[in-house]
Amino acid sequence: MRHHVEILDAKTREKLCFLDKVEPHATIAEIKNLFTKTHPQWYPARQSLRLDPKGKSLKDEDVLQKLPVGTTATLYFRDLGAQISWVTVFLTEYAGPLFIYLLFYFRVPFIYGHKYDFTSSRHTVVHLACICHSFHYVKRLLETLFVHRFSHGTMPLRNIFKNCTYYWGFAAWMAYYINHPLYTPPTYGAQQVKLALAIFVICQLGNFSIHMALRDLRPAGSKTRKIPYPTKNPFTWLFLLVSCPNYTYEVGSWIGFAIMTQCLPVALFSLVGFTQMTIWAKGKHRSYLKEFRDYPPLRMPIIPFLL
Amino acid sequence: MAAASATAVAKGNGGGGGRAGDASGTRKKKGPGPLATAYLVIYNVVMTAGWLVIAVGLVRAYLAKGSYHSLYYSIEKPLKFFQTGALLEVGIVPSSVVLTSFQVMSRVFLIWAVTHSVKEVQTEDSVLLFVIAWTITEIIRYSFYTFSLLNHLPYLIKWARYTLFIVLYPMGVSGELLTIYAALPFVRQAGLYSISLPNKYNFSFDYYAFLILIMISYIPIFPQLYFHMIHQRRKVLSHTEEHKKFE
């Protein structure tokens, strides 16, 4: 038995579209595609369809006949605004710091005085810092392309401006000081640098291990959510104590980098990043608790036992 | 910009900085309990009194000196005390904490990080300009809150709060900008609050450049706040007119 679907504007209640002879097992995703045919400016990613004008968005996977609707389903439409894919945003926001840092490292003209153009620092730690920073962002780019499995395809377009300002701005600010001709190497010399490097490397490996573990949790093309558990990889044992060890390791990496460079802007960047990641971790932790009744009680969001 | 705190955060009828339990004239919202109300009334009365002290201090000093120059010194202490005290409003206000704290921080910045820190500007007339703007604004604003809490708001106070800003806000902003501008050469000369390379934290800060950035930030921020208040004025004052018709 075929359904009819009418789509109304959630704010004005204006009738935007009437679809007749829709198969009962049709998904919201298919309905969105049909809607786009009559309103091509609203591609599926920017459509939010809901049963109630003020209600939650229906998921793409939801099936029409499983929803509480009669033979004629009334759906309310809300425009989410221009959308951009997560992959695009990630690639842009990570490519920036990689490139920008190198501009400062190579002392490209007009940054420092002319007599320093294209000169090289005499401090080993400056070269090491460049390698670490570059490695970090190359790793992020590769993970975006080959490792991560995104729940959402897109995000609002304005996010890319906000995110890039943050990443690119901080990268320039840090790189300016680390690669400055008047840069002062760490107070405790090689000892400090070695310790910091160890922290950085361990946390980068840890962060990567978590990303791989999370990827394996979710089959390709799916959006399933499961509780992550420690695997044979010792870096994943942090799952015993925190919900989001990827964030824990990320903060650790930046603390390592801050100790290595002994640069206040790096410490500030770590602090801001930590604040944001804590907010995300708490949110994720809350979702896990809501969704899974048997969620391990020992786990904290981001810092073992504390936060 | 800081002078606008009168109604810059007025959403509907109350809004931001020190709205402190503002009960809008028409709809009866669930107000604070009796103890909280008592605290808020006392707070608002004390603040009204404080700014009146500043106003009176200015007038007396003017009459005694015979000129309006360098009156800052006669009200320096109460000004610092009561303006800094406004920090207490940030927690207790129902509306946007972000907006409230932004307003109070900018006032506190001007008092301490500019006027107090750069002694040479204390004799500038621009200081008097913003002090007068703030004083009149705050006396009206705090009495507005006091009367609102006691559910007896004279129309005159409401009108004053939502009208005088039209002149007081630009006046205050001018005073603030001129004062910051006057401070610049002294900041440069003394290297005030600035740190340069090399140093072991690999960090630098140029307070002179920072102040210039602050001045530039007035350009996008001031019009937004000003027109928001004009919008609020239309909403609030036309609403009252409708109710007056039924009296």
Coordinates of C-alpha atoms in Angstrom, one line a residue:
Chain A
M1 CA 0.0 0.0 0.0
R2 CA 1.6 3.2 -1.2
H3 CA 1.9 6.3 1.0
H4 CA 1.5 10.0 0.2
V5 CA 4.0 12.3 1.7
E6 CA 3.5 16.0 2.1
I7 CA 6.3 18.3 3.1
L8 CA 5.6 21.6 4.9
D9 CA 7.9 24.4 5.9
A10 CA 8.4 24.1 9.7
K11 CA 8.2 27.8 10.3
T12 CA 5.6 29.0 7.8
R13 CA 3.6 25.7 7.5
E14 CA 3.6 26.4 3.7
K15 CA 3.1 23.3 1.6
L16 CA 6.3 22.8 -0.2
C17 CA 6.0 19.5 -1.8
F18 CA 3.5 16.6 -2.3
L19 CA 4.8 13.2 -3.1
D20 CA 2.3 10.6 -4.0
K21 CA 2.8 6.9 -4.5
V22 CA 5.8 6.6 -2.1
E23 CA 6.7 3.0 -1.2
P24 CA 6.1 2.2 2.5
H25 CA 9.6 0.9 2.9
A26 CA 11.1 4.1 1.5
T27 CA 13.7 5.7 3.8
I28 CA 14.0 9.3 4.8
A29 CA 17.1 9.5 2.6
E30 CA 15.0 8.5 -0.4
I31 CA 12.3 11.1 0.4
K32 CA 15.0 13.7 0.7
N33 CA 16.2 12.9 -2.8
L34 CA 12.7 13.2 -4.1
F35 CA 12.3 16.5 -2.4
T36 CA 15.5 17.8 -4.0
K37 CA 14.0 17.1 -7.4
T38 CA 11.3 19.8 -6.9
H39 CA 13.6 22.1 -4.9
P40 CA 17.1 21.6 -6.3
Q41 CA 18.6 24.4 -4.1
W42 CA 17.9 22.2 -1.0
Y43 CA 20.2 19.2 -1.5
P44 CA 19.6 16.3 0.9
A45 CA 22.5 17.3 3.3
R46 CA 20.9 20.6 4.1
Q47 CA 17.4 19.1 4.7
S48 CA 16.1 18.5 8.2
L49 CA 12.8 16.6 8.1
R50 CA 10.9 16.0 11.2
L51 CA 7.4 14.8 12.3
D52 CA 6.9 17.8 14.5
P53 CA 8.0 21.4 13.5
K54 CA 9.9 21.7 16.8
G55 CA 10.9 18.1 17.1
K56 CA 14.1 16.2 16.4
S57 CA 15.4 15.5 12.9
L58 CA 14.5 12.2 11.4
K59 CA 17.4 10.0 10.5
D60 CA 18.2 9.1 6.9
E61 CA 17.9 5.4 7.7
D62 CA 14.4 5.7 9.2
V63 CA 11.8 3.8 7.2
L64 CA 8.5 5.5 6.4
Q65 CA 6.2 2.8 7.4
K66 CA 7.9 2.4 10.8
L67 CA 7.1 6.0 11.7
P68 CA 3.9 7.0 13.5
V69 CA 2.2 8.3 10.4
G70 CA -0.9 7.5 8.5
T71 CA -1.2 6.8 4.8
T72 CA -0.5 10.5 4.3
A73 CA 2.6 11.4 6.2
T74 CA 3.2 15.1 7.0
L75 CA 6.8 16.0 7.4
Y76 CA 8.1 19.4 8.4
F77 CA 11.2 20.8 6.6
R78 CA 13.9 23.0 8.0
D79 CA 16.8 24.3 6.0
L80 CA 20.1 23.6 7.8
G81 CA 21.9 26.1 5.6
A82 CA 24.8 25.5 3.3
Q83 CA 26.7 22.4 4.2
I84 CA 30.2 21.2 3.7
S85 CA 31.5 17.7 4.1
W86 CA 33.5 16.8 7.2
V87 CA 36.3 15.4 5.1
T88 CA 36.7 18.8 3.3
V89 CA 36.7 20.7 6.6
F90 CA 39.2 18.4 8.2
L91 CA 41.6 18.4 5.2
T92 CA 41.5 22.2 5.0
E93 CA 41.9 22.9 8.7
Y94 CA 44.8 20.5 8.9
A95 CA 46.6 21.3 5.7
G96 CA 46.8 25.0 6.8
P97 CA 49.0 24.5 9.9
L98 CA 51.2 22.1 8.1
F99 CA 51.9 24.6 5.4
I100 CA 51.9 27.7 7.6
Y101 CA 54.4 26.3 10.1
L102 CA 56.8 25.6 7.3
L103 CA 56.6 29.2 6.1
F104 CA 58.0 30.3 9.5
Y105 CA 60.5 27.4 9.7
F106 CA 62.1 28.4 6.4
R107 CA 61.9 32.0 7.4
V108 CA 60.2 33.1 4.3
P109 CA 60.6 36.9 3.6
F110 CA 58.5 39.6 5.4
I111 CA 58.1 37.6 8.6
Y112 CA 61.3 38.3 10.4
G113 CA 63.9 41.0 9.5
H114 CA 65.4 40.8 6.0
K115 CA 68.8 39.7 7.2
Y116 CA 67.1 36.5 8.4
D117 CA 65.4 35.6 5.1
F118 CA 65.7 31.8 4.4
T119 CA 68.2 31.4 7.2
S120 CA 68.2 28.3 9.4
S121 CA 68.0 28.1 13.2
R122 CA 71.1 26.9 15.0
H123 CA 69.1 25.1 17.7
T124 CA 68.5 21.4 17.2
V125 CA 65.2 21.6 19.1
V126 CA 63.8 24.0 16.5
H127 CA 64.4 21.4 13.7
L128 CA 63.0 18.7 15.9
A129 CA 59.9 20.8 16.7
C130 CA 59.3 21.3 13.0
I131 CA 59.5 17.5 12.4
C132 CA 57.0 16.8 15.2
H133 CA 54.6 19.5 14.2
S134 CA 54.6 18.5 10.6
F135 CA 54.3 14.8 11.5
H136 CA 51.3 15.6 13.7
Y137 CA 49.4 17.2 10.9
V138 CA 50.4 14.7 8.2
K139 CA 49.1 12.0 10.5
R140 CA 45.8 13.9 10.9
L141 CA 45.4 14.3 7.2
L142 CA 46.1 10.6 6.5
E143 CA 43.7 9.6 9.3
T144 CA 41.0 11.8 7.7
L145 CA 41.5 10.2 4.4
F146 CA 42.0 6.5 5.5
V147 CA 41.1 5.9 9.1
H148 CA 38.1 7.9 10.4
R149 CA 34.5 6.8 9.8
F150 CA 32.2 9.8 10.1
S151 CA 28.7 9.6 11.5
H152 CA 27.6 12.7 9.8
G153 CA 28.5 13.5 6.2
T154 CA 28.3 17.3 6.5
M155 CA 28.4 20.3 8.9
P156 CA 27.3 23.9 8.4
L157 CA 29.5 25.9 6.1
R158 CA 30.3 28.6 8.6
N159 CA 32.2 26.0 10.7
I160 CA 35.0 25.9 8.2
F161 CA 35.8 29.6 8.7
K162 CA 35.6 29.3 12.5
N163 CA 37.8 26.1 12.6
C164 CA 40.4 27.3 10.1
T165 CA 40.8 30.6 12.0
Y166 CA 41.5 28.7 15.1
Y167 CA 43.9 26.1 13.7
W168 CA 45.7 28.4 11.2
G169 CA 45.8 31.3 13.7
F170 CA 47.4 29.3 16.5
A171 CA 49.8 27.5 14.1
A172 CA 51.1 30.9 12.9
W173 CA 51.3 32.3 16.4
M174 CA 53.3 29.2 17.7
A175 CA 55.5 28.9 14.6
Y176 CA 56.4 32.6 14.8
Y177 CA 58.1 32.2 18.2
I178 CA 59.6 28.8 17.8
N179 CA 61.3 29.7 14.6
H180 CA 62.2 33.2 15.6
P181 CA 65.9 34.3 15.4
L182 CA 65.7 35.3 19.1
Y183 CA 64.2 31.9 20.2
T184 CA 65.5 30.7 23.5
P185 CA 66.0 26.9 23.8
P186 CA 64.6 25.0 26.9
T187 CA 66.1 25.8 30.3
Y188 CA 67.0 22.2 31.0
G189 CA 68.5 21.6 27.6
A190 CA 68.7 18.2 25.9
Q191 CA 67.2 16.4 29.0
Q192 CA 64.1 18.4 28.7
V193 CA 63.8 17.9 25.0
K194 CA 64.3 14.2 25.3
L195 CA 61.7 13.8 27.9
A196 CA 59.2 16.0 26.0
L197 CA 59.9 14.0 22.8
A198 CA 59.2 10.7 24.5
I199 CA 55.9 12.1 25.8
F200 CA 55.0 13.4 22.4
V201 CA 55.8 10.1 20.5
I202 CA 54.0 7.9 23.1
C203 CA 50.9 10.1 22.9
Q204 CA 50.9 10.2 19.1
L205 CA 51.1 6.4 19.0
G206 CA 48.4 6.3 21.6
N207 CA 46.2 8.6 19.7
F208 CA 46.6 6.6 16.5
S209 CA 45.9 3.3 18.3
I210 CA 42.7 4.7 19.6
H211 CA 41.7 5.9 16.2
M212 CA 42.3 2.5 14.7
A213 CA 40.4 0.8 17.6
L214 CA 37.4 3.1 17.0
R215 CA 37.5 2.4 13.3
D216 CA 37.4 -1.3 13.8
L217 CA 34.4 -0.9 16.0
R218 CA 32.4 0.3 13.1
P219 CA 32.0 -1.5 9.8
A220 CA 32.6 0.5 6.6
G221 CA 29.7 2.6 5.5
S222 CA 27.8 2.1 8.7
K223 CA 26.9 4.5 11.5
T224 CA 26.6 2.0 14.3
R225 CA 27.8 2.9 17.8
K226 CA 29.3 0.4 20.2
I227 CA 31.1 0.6 23.5
P228 CA 34.8 0.7 22.9
Y229 CA 36.9 -1.8 24.9
P230 CA 40.7 -2.3 25.3
T231 CA 42.3 -4.5 22.7
K232 CA 45.7 -6.3 22.7
N233 CA 47.4 -3.0 22.0
P234 CA 48.6 -1.6 25.3
F235 CA 47.8 2.0 24.2
T236 CA 44.1 1.1 24.1
W237 CA 44.1 0.0 27.8
L238 CA 43.4 3.6 28.6
F239 CA 39.8 2.7 27.6
L240 CA 39.6 1.1 31.0
L241 CA 39.8 4.5 32.6
V242 CA 38.4 7.0 30.1
S243 CA 35.7 7.2 27.5
C244 CA 37.7 9.3 25.0
P245 CA 41.4 8.3 25.3
N246 CA 42.0 9.8 21.9
Y247 CA 41.5 13.2 23.4
T248 CA 43.6 12.3 26.4
Y249 CA 46.5 11.4 24.2
E250 CA 46.0 14.5 22.1
V251 CA 46.3 16.8 25.1
G252 CA 49.4 14.7 26.1
S253 CA 51.0 15.3 22.7
W254 CA 50.6 19.0 23.0
I255 CA 51.9 19.1 26.5
G256 CA 54.9 17.2 25.3
F257 CA 55.3 19.8 22.5
A258 CA 55.0 22.7 24.9
I259 CA 57.7 21.2 27.2
M260 CA 59.9 20.6 24.2
T261 CA 59.7 24.1 22.8
Q262 CA 59.2 25.9 26.2
C263 CA 57.0 28.3 24.4
L264 CA 54.0 30.0 26.1
P265 CA 51.8 30.2 23.1
V266 CA 52.1 26.4 22.7
A267 CA 51.0 26.0 26.3
L268 CA 48.0 28.3 25.7
F269 CA 47.1 26.4 22.6
S270 CA 47.2 23.2 24.6
L271 CA 45.0 24.7 27.3
V272 CA 42.4 25.9 24.8
G273 CA 42.4 22.6 23.0
F274 CA 42.1 20.8 26.4
T275 CA 39.1 22.9 27.3
Q276 CA 37.3 22.1 24.0
M277 CA 38.1 18.4 24.1
T278 CA 36.9 18.2 27.6
I279 CA 33.6 19.6 26.5
W280 CA 33.4 17.1 23.7
A281 CA 34.5 14.2 25.9
K282 CA 31.8 15.0 28.5
G283 CA 29.2 15.1 25.8
K284 CA 30.4 11.8 24.3
H285 CA 30.5 10.2 27.8
R286 CA 27.0 11.4 28.5
S287 CA 25.8 9.8 25.2
Y288 CA 27.4 6.5 26.0
L289 CA 25.8 6.5 29.5
K290 CA 22.4 7.2 27.9
E291 CA 22.7 4.7 25.2
F292 CA 24.3 1.8 27.0
R293 CA 23.0 0.6 30.3
D294 CA 26.0 -1.6 31.0
Y295 CA 28.5 1.2 30.4
P296 CA 31.7 0.6 32.6
P297 CA 31.2 2.8 35.7
L298 CA 35.0 3.3 36.4
R299 CA 35.4 5.4 33.2
M300 CA 35.7 9.2 33.3
P301 CA 35.3 11.3 30.2
I302 CA 38.9 12.5 29.6
I303 CA 41.3 12.4 32.6
P304 CA 41.4 9.1 34.6
F305 CA 39.6 9.5 37.9
L306 CA 39.4 13.2 37.7
L307 CA 37.5 14.7 34.7
Chain B
M1 CA 31.0 50.7 24.3
A2 CA 31.2 50.2 28.0
A3 CA 28.8 53.1 28.5
A4 CA 26.1 51.2 26.8
S5 CA 25.8 48.7 29.6
A6 CA 22.6 50.4 30.5
T7 CA 20.5 48.5 28.1
A8 CA 22.9 46.9 25.6
V9 CA 21.9 43.5 27.0
A10 CA 18.2 44.3 27.3
K11 CA 16.5 41.3 25.9
G12 CA 12.8 42.2 26.1
N13 CA 12.7 44.4 29.2
G14 CA 15.5 43.5 31.5
G15 CA 18.7 42.1 30.1
G16 CA 22.2 41.9 31.1
G17 CA 24.6 43.6 33.5
G18 CA 22.9 44.0 36.8
R19 CA 19.5 43.2 35.6
A20 CA 19.4 41.5 38.9
G21 CA 15.9 40.1 39.2
D22 CA 14.3 42.6 36.8
A23 CA 10.6 41.8 36.6
S24 CA 9.3 43.0 33.2
G25 CA 6.3 45.2 33.5
T26 CA 3.7 43.1 31.7
R27 CA 4.1 39.4 32.0
K28 CA 4.6 38.1 35.6
K29 CA 7.6 35.7 35.4
K30 CA 8.6 33.4 38.2
G31 CA 10.7 35.9 40.1
P32 CA 13.5 35.1 42.7
G33 CA 12.5 33.9 46.2
P34 CA 12.1 36.5 49.1
L35 CA 15.7 36.1 50.3
A36 CA 17.2 36.5 46.9
T37 CA 14.9 39.4 46.2
A38 CA 16.0 41.1 49.4
Y39 CA 19.6 40.6 48.4
L40 CA 19.1 42.0 44.9
V41 CA 17.2 45.0 46.2
I42 CA 19.9 45.8 48.6
Y43 CA 22.5 45.3 45.9
N44 CA 20.8 47.6 43.5
V45 CA 20.1 50.3 46.2
V46 CA 23.7 50.3 47.2
M47 CA 24.8 50.6 43.6
T48 CA 22.4 53.5 43.0
A49 CA 23.7 55.2 46.1
G50 CA 27.3 54.7 45.1
W51 CA 26.8 56.3 41.7
L52 CA 24.9 59.1 43.3
V53 CA 27.9 59.7 45.5
I54 CA 30.1 59.9 42.4
A55 CA 27.6 62.3 40.8
V56 CA 27.5 64.5 43.8
G57 CA 31.3 64.4 44.1
L58 CA 31.7 65.6 40.6
V59 CA 29.3 68.5 41.1
R60 CA 30.9 69.6 44.4
A61 CA 34.4 69.4 42.9
Y62 CA 33.3 71.4 39.9
L63 CA 31.8 74.1 42.2
A64 CA 34.9 74.2 44.4
K65 CA 37.4 74.4 41.6
G66 CA 35.5 76.6 39.3
S67 CA 36.5 74.4 36.3
Y68 CA 35.7 71.0 34.9
H69 CA 39.3 70.0 34.4
S70 CA 40.9 67.2 36.4
L71 CA 37.8 66.3 38.3
Y72 CA 38.8 62.6 38.1
Y73 CA 40.8 62.8 41.3
S74 CA 37.8 63.9 43.3
I75 CA 35.8 60.7 42.5
E76 CA 38.6 58.3 41.8
K77 CA 38.1 56.0 44.8
P78 CA 34.3 55.6 44.6
L79 CA 34.5 55.2 40.8
K80 CA 36.9 52.3 41.2
F81 CA 35.0 50.7 44.0
F82 CA 31.5 50.8 42.5
Q83 CA 32.5 50.0 38.9
T84 CA 34.7 47.1 40.0
G85 CA 31.9 46.0 42.3
A86 CA 29.7 45.5 39.2
L87 CA 31.7 42.2 38.7
L88 CA 29.3 40.7 41.3
E89 CA 26.4 41.1 38.8
V90 CA 27.9 38.6 36.3
G91 CA 26.9 35.6 38.3
I92 CA 23.4 36.6 39.4
V93 CA 22.0 37.9 36.2
P94 CA 19.5 35.5 34.4
S95 CA 20.6 36.6 30.9
S96 CA 23.6 35.9 28.9
V97 CA 26.7 35.6 31.1
V98 CA 28.9 36.2 28.0
L99 CA 27.3 39.6 27.2
T100 CA 27.2 40.7 30.9
S101 CA 30.8 39.8 31.6
F102 CA 31.9 41.4 28.3
Q103 CA 30.3 44.7 29.3
V104 CA 31.7 44.7 32.9
M105 CA 35.1 43.6 31.8
S106 CA 35.4 46.4 29.3
R107 CA 34.5 49.0 31.9
V108 CA 36.9 47.5 34.4
F109 CA 39.6 47.5 31.7
L110 CA 39.2 51.2 31.1
I111 CA 39.3 52.1 34.8
W112 CA 42.3 49.9 35.7
A113 CA 44.3 49.1 32.7
V114 CA 44.1 52.5 31.1
T115 CA 43.1 55.3 33.4
H116 CA 44.7 54.0 36.6
S117 CA 47.7 52.6 34.8
V118 CA 48.6 55.6 32.7
K119 CA 48.7 58.5 35.2
E120 CA 49.2 61.0 32.5
V121 CA 45.7 60.6 31.1
Q122 CA 44.0 61.2 34.4
T123 CA 43.9 64.9 33.7
E124 CA 42.4 64.5 30.2
D125 CA 38.9 65.9 29.7
S126 CA 38.0 62.7 27.8
V127 CA 38.0 60.9 31.2
L128 CA 35.3 63.3 32.5
L129 CA 33.3 62.5 29.3
F130 CA 33.0 58.8 30.0
V131 CA 32.7 59.2 33.8
I132 CA 29.6 61.5 33.3
A133 CA 28.1 59.1 30.7
W134 CA 28.6 56.1 33.0
T135 CA 27.4 57.9 36.1
I136 CA 24.1 59.0 34.6
T137 CA 23.5 55.7 32.9
E138 CA 24.2 53.7 36.1
I139 CA 22.1 55.8 38.4
I140 CA 19.1 55.3 36.1
R141 CA 19.9 51.6 35.5
Y142 CA 20.2 50.6 39.1
S143 CA 17.1 52.5 40.2
F144 CA 15.2 50.9 37.3
Y145 CA 16.2 47.5 38.7
T146 CA 15.3 48.5 42.3
F147 CA 11.9 49.7 41.3
S148 CA 11.3 46.7 39.1
L149 CA 12.0 44.4 41.9
L150 CA 9.6 46.3 44.1
N151 CA 7.0 46.1 41.4
H152 CA 6.6 49.8 41.3
L153 CA 8.4 51.1 38.2
P154 CA 7.7 54.8 37.4
Y155 CA 7.3 55.3 33.7
L156 CA 9.8 58.1 33.9
I157 CA 12.6 55.8 34.9
K158 CA 11.7 53.3 32.2
W159 CA 11.6 56.0 29.7
A160 CA 14.9 57.5 30.8
R161 CA 16.6 54.1 30.7
Y162 CA 15.5 53.4 27.2
T163 CA 16.0 56.9 25.8
L164 CA 19.0 58.7 27.3
F165 CA 21.3 56.0 26.0
I166 CA 20.9 57.6 22.6
V167 CA 23.1 60.4 23.7
L168 CA 25.0 58.8 26.6
Y169 CA 26.2 55.8 24.7
P170 CA 28.1 57.8 21.9
M171 CA 29.2 60.2 24.6
G172 CA 30.7 57.4 26.7
V173 CA 32.3 55.7 23.7
S174 CA 33.9 59.0 22.6
G175 CA 35.3 59.5 26.1
E176 CA 36.7 56.0 26.2
L177 CA 38.3 56.1 22.7
L178 CA 39.9 59.5 23.3
T179 CA 41.3 58.3 26.6
I180 CA 42.8 55.2 25.2
Y181 CA 44.2 57.3 22.3
A182 CA 45.7 59.8 24.8
A183 CA 47.4 56.9 26.7
L184 CA 49.2 55.5 23.6
P185 CA 52.4 57.6 23.6
F186 CA 52.9 57.0 27.3
V187 CA 52.4 53.3 26.9
R188 CA 55.0 53.2 24.1
Q189 CA 57.5 55.3 26.0
A190 CA 57.3 53.2 29.2
G191 CA 56.9 49.9 27.5
L192 CA 53.9 49.4 29.8
Y193 CA 52.7 45.8 30.3
S194 CA 54.8 44.7 27.4
I195 CA 57.4 42.0 27.0
S196 CA 59.8 41.5 24.2
L197 CA 62.1 38.8 22.9
P198 CA 64.3 37.1 23.8
N199 CA 63.0 35.6 27.0
K200 CA 62.8 32.0 28.3
Y201 CA 59.0 31.6 27.6
N202 CA 59.4 32.6 24.0
F203 CA 56.5 35.0 24.2
S204 CA 56.0 38.6 23.4
F205 CA 53.2 41.1 24.0
D206 CA 52.9 44.7 22.8
Y207 CA 50.4 46.6 24.9
Y208 CA 50.5 49.5 22.6
A209 CA 49.4 47.3 19.6
F210 CA 46.9 45.7 21.9
L211 CA 45.3 49.0 22.7
I212 CA 45.1 49.9 19.0
L213 CA 43.3 46.6 18.4
I214 CA 40.9 47.4 21.2
M215 CA 40.1 50.7 19.6
I216 CA 39.6 49.1 16.2
S217 CA 37.2 46.6 17.8
Y218 CA 34.8 49.4 18.7
I219 CA 34.0 49.7 15.0
P220 CA 32.2 46.5 14.6
I221 CA 30.9 46.2 18.1
F222 CA 29.5 49.7 18.9
P223 CA 27.0 49.8 16.0
Q224 CA 25.7 46.4 16.8
L225 CA 25.1 47.2 20.5
Y226 CA 23.7 50.6 19.7
F227 CA 21.1 49.4 17.2
H228 CA 20.2 46.5 19.4
M229 CA 19.3 49.0 22.0
I230 CA 17.3 51.1 19.6
H231 CA 15.4 48.0 18.7
Q232 CA 14.8 47.3 22.4
R233 CA 13.5 50.8 22.9
R234 CA 10.9 50.4 20.2
K235 CA 9.7 47.1 21.7
V236 CA 9.6 48.3 25.3
L237 CA 8.2 51.8 25.0
S238 CA 5.5 50.9 22.5
H239 CA 4.4 48.0 24.7
T240 CA 3.9 50.4 27.6
E241 CA 1.9 52.8 25.4
E242 CA -0.5 50.0 24.6
H243 CA -1.1 49.3 28.3
K244 CA -1.4 53.0 29.1
K245 CA -4.4 53.1 26.7
F246 CA -6.3 50.7 29.0
E247 CA -5.8 52.9 32.1

